[in-house]
PDB file of C-alpha atoms in Angstrom:
ATOM      1  CA  GLY T  27      72.197  77.424 121.667  1.00 71.00           C
ATOM      2  CA  GLY T  28      71.606  75.333 118.659  1.00 87.00           C
ATOM      3  CA  VAL T  29      69.795  76.782 115.198  1.00 94.00           C
ATOM      4  CA  PHE T  30      67.193  79.146 114.867  1.00 95.00           C
ATOM      5  CA  THR T  31      65.379  80.151 111.659  1.00 95.00           C
ATOM      6  CA  SER T  32      63.841  83.277 110.269  1.00 96.00           C
ATOM      7  CA  GLY T  33      61.157  83.734 107.399  1.00 95.00           C
ATOM      8  CA  ASP T  34      60.843  87.455 108.020  1.00 97.00           C
ATOM      9  CA  GLY T  35      63.906  89.087 106.855  1.00 96.00           C
ATOM     10  CA  GLY T  36      65.099  88.619 110.491  1.00 96.00           C
ATOM     11  CA  ARG T  37      62.445  90.204 112.493  1.00 97.00           C
ATOM     12  CA  SER T  38      61.754  87.024 114.491  1.00 97.00           C
ATOM     13  CA  TRP T  39      63.173  84.080 115.074  1.00 96.00           C
ATOM     14  CA  GLN T  40      61.949  80.382 115.888  1.00 95.00           C
ATOM     15  CA  GLN T  41      64.206  77.771 117.599  1.00 94.00           C
ATOM     16  CA  GLN T  42      64.532  74.787 115.243  1.00 95.00           C
ATOM     17  CA  SER T  43      66.904  72.699 117.864  1.00 95.00           C
ATOM     18  CA  GLN T  44      64.951  69.433 118.074  1.00 96.00           C
ATOM     19  CA  GLY T  45      67.152  66.443 117.814  1.00 96.00           C
ATOM     20  CA  LEU T  46      70.482  68.266 118.625  1.00 96.00           C
ATOM     21  CA  ASP T  47      70.024  67.343 122.556  1.00 94.00           C
ATOM     22  CA  GLY T  48      71.515  70.601 123.630  1.00 93.00           C
ATOM     23  CA  ARG T  49      74.964  70.459 121.145  1.00 94.00           C
ATOM     24  CA  ASP T  50      76.282  73.692 120.171  1.00 94.00           C
ATOM     25  CA  VAL T  51      76.326  74.539 116.414  1.00 96.00           C
ATOM     26  CA  PHE T  52      79.460  75.833 114.756  1.00 95.00           C
ATOM     27  CA  SER T  53      78.347  75.214 111.232  1.00 96.00           C
ATOM     28  CA  LEU T  54      75.546  74.974 108.695  1.00 97.00           C
ATOM     29  CA  ALA T  55      75.379  74.072 104.909  1.00 97.00           C
ATOM     30  CA  GLU T  56      72.783  73.500 102.818  1.00 96.00           C
ATOM     31  CA  SER T  57      73.588  71.380  99.394  1.00 96.00           C
ATOM     32  CA  PRO T  58      72.359  72.314  95.948  1.00 95.00           C
ATOM     33  CA  ASP T  59      69.348  69.738  96.035  1.00 94.00           C
ATOM     34  CA  GLY T  60      68.165  71.639  99.385  1.00 95.00           C
ATOM     35  CA  THR T  61      69.724  68.654 102.220  1.00 96.00           C
ATOM     36  CA  LEU T  62      70.484  71.443 105.313  1.00 96.00           C
ATOM     37  CA  LEU T  63      73.308  70.292 107.321  1.00 97.00           C
ATOM     38  CA  ALA T  64      74.518  71.285 111.106  1.00 97.00           C
ATOM     39  CA  GLY T  65      78.276  70.636 112.158  1.00 96.00           C
ATOM     40  CA  THR T  66      77.858  70.505 116.285  1.00 95.00           C
ATOM     41  CA  SER T  67      79.914  69.977 119.216  1.00 94.00           C
ATOM     42  CA  HIS T  68      79.691  66.219 118.768  1.00 93.00           C
ATOM     43  CA  GLY T  69      79.068  65.391 115.200  1.00 94.00           C
ATOM     44  CA  ILE T  70      76.984  65.986 111.921  1.00 96.00           C
ATOM     45  CA  PHE T  71      73.077  66.306 111.819  1.00 96.00           C
ATOM     46  CA  VAL T  72      70.853  66.375 109.197  1.00 96.00           C
ATOM     47  CA  TRP T  73      67.354  68.248 108.893  1.00 96.00           C
ATOM     48  CA  GLN T  74      64.679  65.491 108.282  1.00 95.00           C
ATOM     49  CA  ASP T  75      61.055  65.729 109.139  1.00 94.00           C
ATOM     50  CA  GLY T  76      61.192  68.623 111.298  1.00 93.00           C
ATOM     51  CA  ARG T  77      64.151  67.802 113.445  1.00 96.00           C
ATOM     52  CA  TRP T  78      67.735  67.046 113.254  1.00 96.00           C
ATOM     53  CA  GLN T  79      68.985  63.812 112.994  1.00 95.00           C
ATOM     54  CA  SER T  80      72.592  62.258 113.087  1.00 93.00           C
ATOM     55  CA  ALA T  81      73.753  61.711 110.211  1.00 93.00           C
ATOM     56  CA  GLY T  82      77.936  61.223 111.017  1.00 85.00           C
ATOM     57  CA  ARG T  83      78.106  57.620 110.436  1.00 87.00           C
ATOM     58  CA  VAL T  84      81.553  56.910 109.627  1.00 88.00           C
ATOM     59  CA  VAL T  85      82.508  53.776 107.583  1.00 78.00           C
ATOM     60  CA  GLN T  86      86.784  52.442 107.158  1.00 71.00           C
ATOM     61  CA  MET T  87      87.488  50.806 103.665  1.00 61.00           C
ATOM     62  CA  VAL T  88      89.487  47.878 104.045  1.00 61.00           C
ATOM     63  CA  GLU T  89      90.893  45.265 101.699  1.00 66.00           C
ATOM     64  CA  LYS T  90      89.299  41.627 102.453  1.00 72.00           C
ATOM     65  CA  THR T  91      91.342  38.991 100.736  1.00 77.00           C
ATOM     66  CA  THR T  92      89.374  35.052 100.163  1.00 78.00           C
ATOM     67  CA  SER T  93      89.853  32.351  98.208  1.00 81.00           C
ATOM     68  CA  VAL T  94      87.354  31.052  95.885  1.00 81.00           C
ATOM     69  CA  ARG T  95      87.566  27.958  93.797  1.00 83.00           C
ATOM     70  CA  ARG T  96      87.412  28.390  89.708  1.00 83.00           C
ATOM     71  CA  LYS T  97      87.961  25.485  87.333  1.00 85.00           C
ATOM     72  CA  GLY T  98      89.060  23.176  89.962  1.00 83.00           C
ATOM     73  CA  LYS T  99      91.682  25.978  91.311  1.00 84.00           C
ATOM     74  CA  LEU T 100      92.128  27.812  94.308  1.00 83.00           C
ATOM     75  CA  VAL T 101      92.144  31.994  93.409  1.00 81.00           C
ATOM     76  CA  LYS T 102      92.518  34.442  95.462  1.00 80.00           C
ATOM     77  CA  THR T 103      90.458  38.037  95.403  1.00 78.00           C
ATOM     78  CA  THR T 104      90.633  40.904  96.890  1.00 76.00           C
ATOM     79  CA  GLN T 105      87.800  43.515  97.527  1.00 73.00           C
ATOM     80  CA  THR T 106      87.490  46.697  99.387  1.00 67.00           C
ATOM     81  CA  VAL T 107      84.361  46.761 101.418  1.00 65.00           C
ATOM     82  CA  ALA T 108      82.963  49.240 104.351  1.00 66.00           C
ATOM     83  CA  LYS T 109      83.712  48.188 107.902  1.00 68.00           C
ATOM     84  CA  PRO T 110      81.664  50.360 110.476  1.00 70.00           C
ATOM     85  CA  ALA T 111      83.821  52.833 112.400  1.00 73.00           C
ATOM     86  CA  GLY T 112      81.326  54.757 114.397  1.00 83.00           C
ATOM     87  CA  GLU T 113      80.008  57.998 114.216  1.00 88.00           C
ATOM     88  CA  ILE T 114      82.068  61.477 113.662  1.00 90.00           C
ATOM     89  CA  ASP T 115      82.003  62.563 117.382  1.00 88.00           C
ATOM     90  CA  GLY T 116      84.255  65.487 117.207  1.00 90.00           C
ATOM     91  CA  ARG T 117      83.580  69.205 116.712  1.00 96.00           C
ATOM     92  CA  VAL T 118      82.422  69.853 112.895  1.00 97.00           C
ATOM     93  CA  ASN T 119      84.077  73.446 111.877  1.00 97.00           C
ATOM     94  CA  GLY T 120      82.753  73.624 108.095  1.00 96.00           C
ATOM     95  CA  PHE T 121      81.210  71.671 105.489  1.00 97.00           C
ATOM     96  CA  ASP T 122      81.811  71.818 101.509  1.00 97.00           C
ATOM     97  CA  LEU T 123      78.363  70.472  99.863  1.00 97.00           C
ATOM     98  CA  SER T 124      79.018  72.042  96.764  1.00 93.00           C
ATOM     99  CA  HIS T 125      79.364  69.183  94.208  1.00 92.00           C
ATOM    100  CA  SER T 126      78.820  65.590  94.230  1.00 93.00           C
ATOM    101  CA  THR T 127      81.394  64.627  96.945  1.00 96.00           C
ATOM    102  CA  TRP T 128      80.826  66.196 100.349  1.00 97.00           C
ATOM    103  CA  TYR T 129      83.382  67.101 102.771  1.00 97.00           C
ATOM    104  CA  ALA T 130      83.225  68.004 106.459  1.00 97.00           C
ATOM    105  CA  ALA T 131      86.324  69.178 108.192  1.00 97.00           C
ATOM    106  CA  THR T 132      86.338  68.153 111.726  1.00 96.00           C
ATOM    107  CA  THR T 133      88.465  68.216 114.985  1.00 96.00           C
ATOM    108  CA  ALA T 134      89.031  64.269 113.767  1.00 94.00           C
ATOM    109  CA  GLY T 135      90.333  65.508 110.301  1.00 95.00           C
ATOM    110  CA  VAL T 136      88.510  65.639 107.247  1.00 97.00           C
ATOM    111  CA  TYR T 137      85.299  63.589 105.967  1.00 95.00           C
ATOM    112  CA  GLN T 138      83.758  62.731 102.336  1.00 96.00           C
ATOM    113  CA  SER T 139      80.569  61.639 101.632  1.00 96.00           C
ATOM    114  CA  SER T 140      79.852  60.184  98.045  1.00 94.00           C
ATOM    115  CA  ASP T 141      75.990  59.294  99.093  1.00 93.00           C
ATOM    116  CA  GLN T 142      74.686  62.830 100.301  1.00 92.00           C
ATOM    117  CA  GLY T 143      75.927  62.215 103.912  1.00 93.00           C
ATOM    118  CA  LYS T 144      74.673  58.717 104.824  1.00 91.00           C
ATOM    119  CA  VAL T 145      78.067  57.884 105.175  1.00 92.00           C
ATOM    120  CA  TRP T 146      81.586  59.451 105.535  1.00 94.00           C
ATOM    121  CA  THR T 147      85.117  57.802 105.524  1.00 92.00           C
ATOM    122  CA  GLY T 148      88.379  59.810 106.262  1.00 93.00           C
ATOM    123  CA  GLY T 149      90.584  61.154 109.639  1.00 92.00           C
ATOM    124  CA  PRO T 150      93.439  63.006 109.916  1.00 95.00           C
ATOM    125  CA  ILE T 151      95.210  63.998 107.361  1.00 95.00           C
ATOM    126  CA  LEU T 152      99.218  63.567 106.999  1.00 94.00           C
ATOM    127  CA  GLY T 153      99.159  63.311 111.045  1.00 93.00           C
ATOM    128  CA  GLN T 154      96.854  66.249 111.399  1.00 94.00           C
ATOM    129  CA  ALA T 155      93.365  66.141 112.898  1.00 94.00           C
ATOM    130  CA  ASP T 156      91.899  69.367 113.884  1.00 95.00           C
ATOM    131  CA  TYR T 157      90.611  71.493 110.525  1.00 96.00           C
ATOM    132  CA  ARG T 158      88.872  74.347 110.434  1.00 96.00           C
ATOM    133  CA  ASN T 159      88.074  74.542 106.561  1.00 96.00           C
ATOM    134  CA  VAL T 160      87.474  72.216 103.377  1.00 97.00           C
ATOM    135  CA  HIS T 161      86.344  73.658 100.093  1.00 96.00           C
ATOM    136  CA  SER T 162      86.496  71.653  96.652  1.00 96.00           C
ATOM    137  CA  MET T 163      86.732  72.324  92.984  1.00 94.00           C
ATOM    138  CA  GLY T 164      86.437  69.107  90.634  1.00 92.00           C
ATOM    139  CA  GLU T 165      89.063  67.314  91.945  1.00 94.00           C
ATOM    140  CA  ILE T 166      90.773  69.474  93.944  1.00 95.00           C
ATOM    141  CA  VAL T 167      90.363  69.900  97.628  1.00 97.00           C
ATOM    142  CA  LEU T 168      92.115  72.163 100.021  1.00 97.00           C
ATOM    143  CA  ALA T 169      91.509  71.641 103.790  1.00 97.00           C
ATOM    144  CA  THR T 170      93.150  74.185 106.264  1.00 96.00           C
ATOM    145  CA  HIS T 171      94.219  73.921 109.948  1.00 95.00           C
ATOM    146  CA  ARG T 172      94.997  76.574 112.257  1.00 94.00           C
ATOM    147  CA  THR T 173      98.908  76.468 111.147  1.00 93.00           C
ATOM    148  CA  GLY T 174      98.828  74.425 107.920  1.00 94.00           C
ATOM    149  CA  ILE T 175      97.622  73.314 104.424  1.00 96.00           C
ATOM    150  CA  ALA T 176      96.544  70.476 103.006  1.00 97.00           C
ATOM    151  CA  ILE T 177      95.882  69.811  98.867  1.00 97.00           C
ATOM    152  CA  SER T 178      94.418  67.283  97.246  1.00 97.00           C
ATOM    153  CA  GLN T 179      94.646  66.686  93.697  1.00 96.00           C
ATOM    154  CA  ASP T 180      92.423  63.543  93.304  1.00 96.00           C
ATOM    155  CA  GLY T 181      89.221  64.421  95.312  1.00 94.00           C
ATOM    156  CA  GLY T 182      90.729  63.530  98.810  1.00 94.00           C
ATOM    157  CA  LYS T 183      92.533  60.232  97.716  1.00 93.00           C
ATOM    158  CA  THR T 184      95.851  61.350  98.211  1.00 95.00           C
ATOM    159  CA  TRP T 185      97.333  64.801 100.401  1.00 97.00           C
ATOM    160  CA  GLN T 186     100.260  66.938 100.211  1.00 97.00           C
ATOM    161  CA  SER T 187     101.208  69.500 102.880  1.00 95.00           C
ATOM    162  CA  GLN T 188     102.064  72.918 101.589  1.00 91.00           C
ATOM    163  CA  PRO T 189     103.714  75.556 103.300  1.00 88.00           C
ATOM    164  CA  LEU T 190     101.998  78.463 104.813  1.00 88.00           C
ATOM    165  CA  PRO T 191     102.832  81.400 102.399  1.00 89.00           C
ATOM    166  CA  GLY T 192     105.235  83.903 103.979  1.00 88.00           C
ATOM    167  CA  LYS T 193     104.342  86.441 107.206  1.00 88.00           C
ATOM    168  CA  LEU T 194     100.666  84.382 107.712  1.00 90.00           C
ATOM    169  CA  THR T 195     101.362  82.478 111.058  1.00 91.00           C
ATOM    170  CA  ALA T 196      97.730  81.529 111.486  1.00 93.00           C
ATOM    171  CA  ILE T 197      94.693  80.474 108.989  1.00 94.00           C
ATOM    172  CA  ARG T 198      91.272  81.452 110.003  1.00 93.00           C
ATOM    173  CA  THR T 199      89.343  81.117 106.713  1.00 93.00           C
ATOM    174  CA  SER T 200      90.080  79.706 103.137  1.00 95.00           C
ATOM    175  CA  THR T 201      88.156  79.203 100.139  1.00 95.00           C
ATOM    176  CA  ILE T 202      88.616  78.168  96.192  1.00 95.00           C
ATOM    177  CA  ALA T 203      87.339  80.494  94.232  1.00 92.00           C
ATOM    178  CA  PRO T 204      85.931  80.218  90.310  1.00 89.00           C
ATOM    179  CA  GLY T 205      88.778  79.167  88.113  1.00 88.00           C
ATOM    180  CA  GLY T 206      90.502  77.501  90.743  1.00 88.00           C
ATOM    181  CA  SER T 207      92.844  79.959  92.321  1.00 93.00           C
ATOM    182  CA  MET T 208      92.659  79.174  96.139  1.00 95.00           C
ATOM    183  CA  TRP T 209      92.669  82.275  99.252  1.00 95.00           C
ATOM    184  CA  LEU T 210      93.557  82.086 102.619  1.00 94.00           C
ATOM    185  CA  GLY T 211      92.700  84.366 105.331  1.00 93.00           C
TER     186      GLY T 211
END
């Protein structure tokens, strides 16, 4: 298992699995800046310095209320802060790295990163965790699991469930085409 690369049009292949520690690879994606990610059976890895390194650090955004004195009065302030929440450890089925916000579809939900994969936020959407695909175009995000569709109109902040089209019983793949049309297979 692992990752293989060819520089001669597929006539020969070299394994490039250093750092994956035997994990199976379910998805590979390259961002516009050349960053290469591997979605494995246990998390996200980035290709750096000739080896794969874990890149699935998750933070949970929580509101923290504090009291401060201003002009002799006690005033409460609320801030949103990042709290470490572990690593993405489930199977990573797919990525969308085409824009400034990256998305990952995993068996633990949909995650997003606004700092090129250094930190991820997310998880289950509308009670569903096992997502197969995720695609974005501007603020529109399409996430699909085997029997359902979730769509965000605000870059993944809020989600709405959509029914499957008639006669479709399972989703294997999806995409958003130029112009914003959504496709399911």
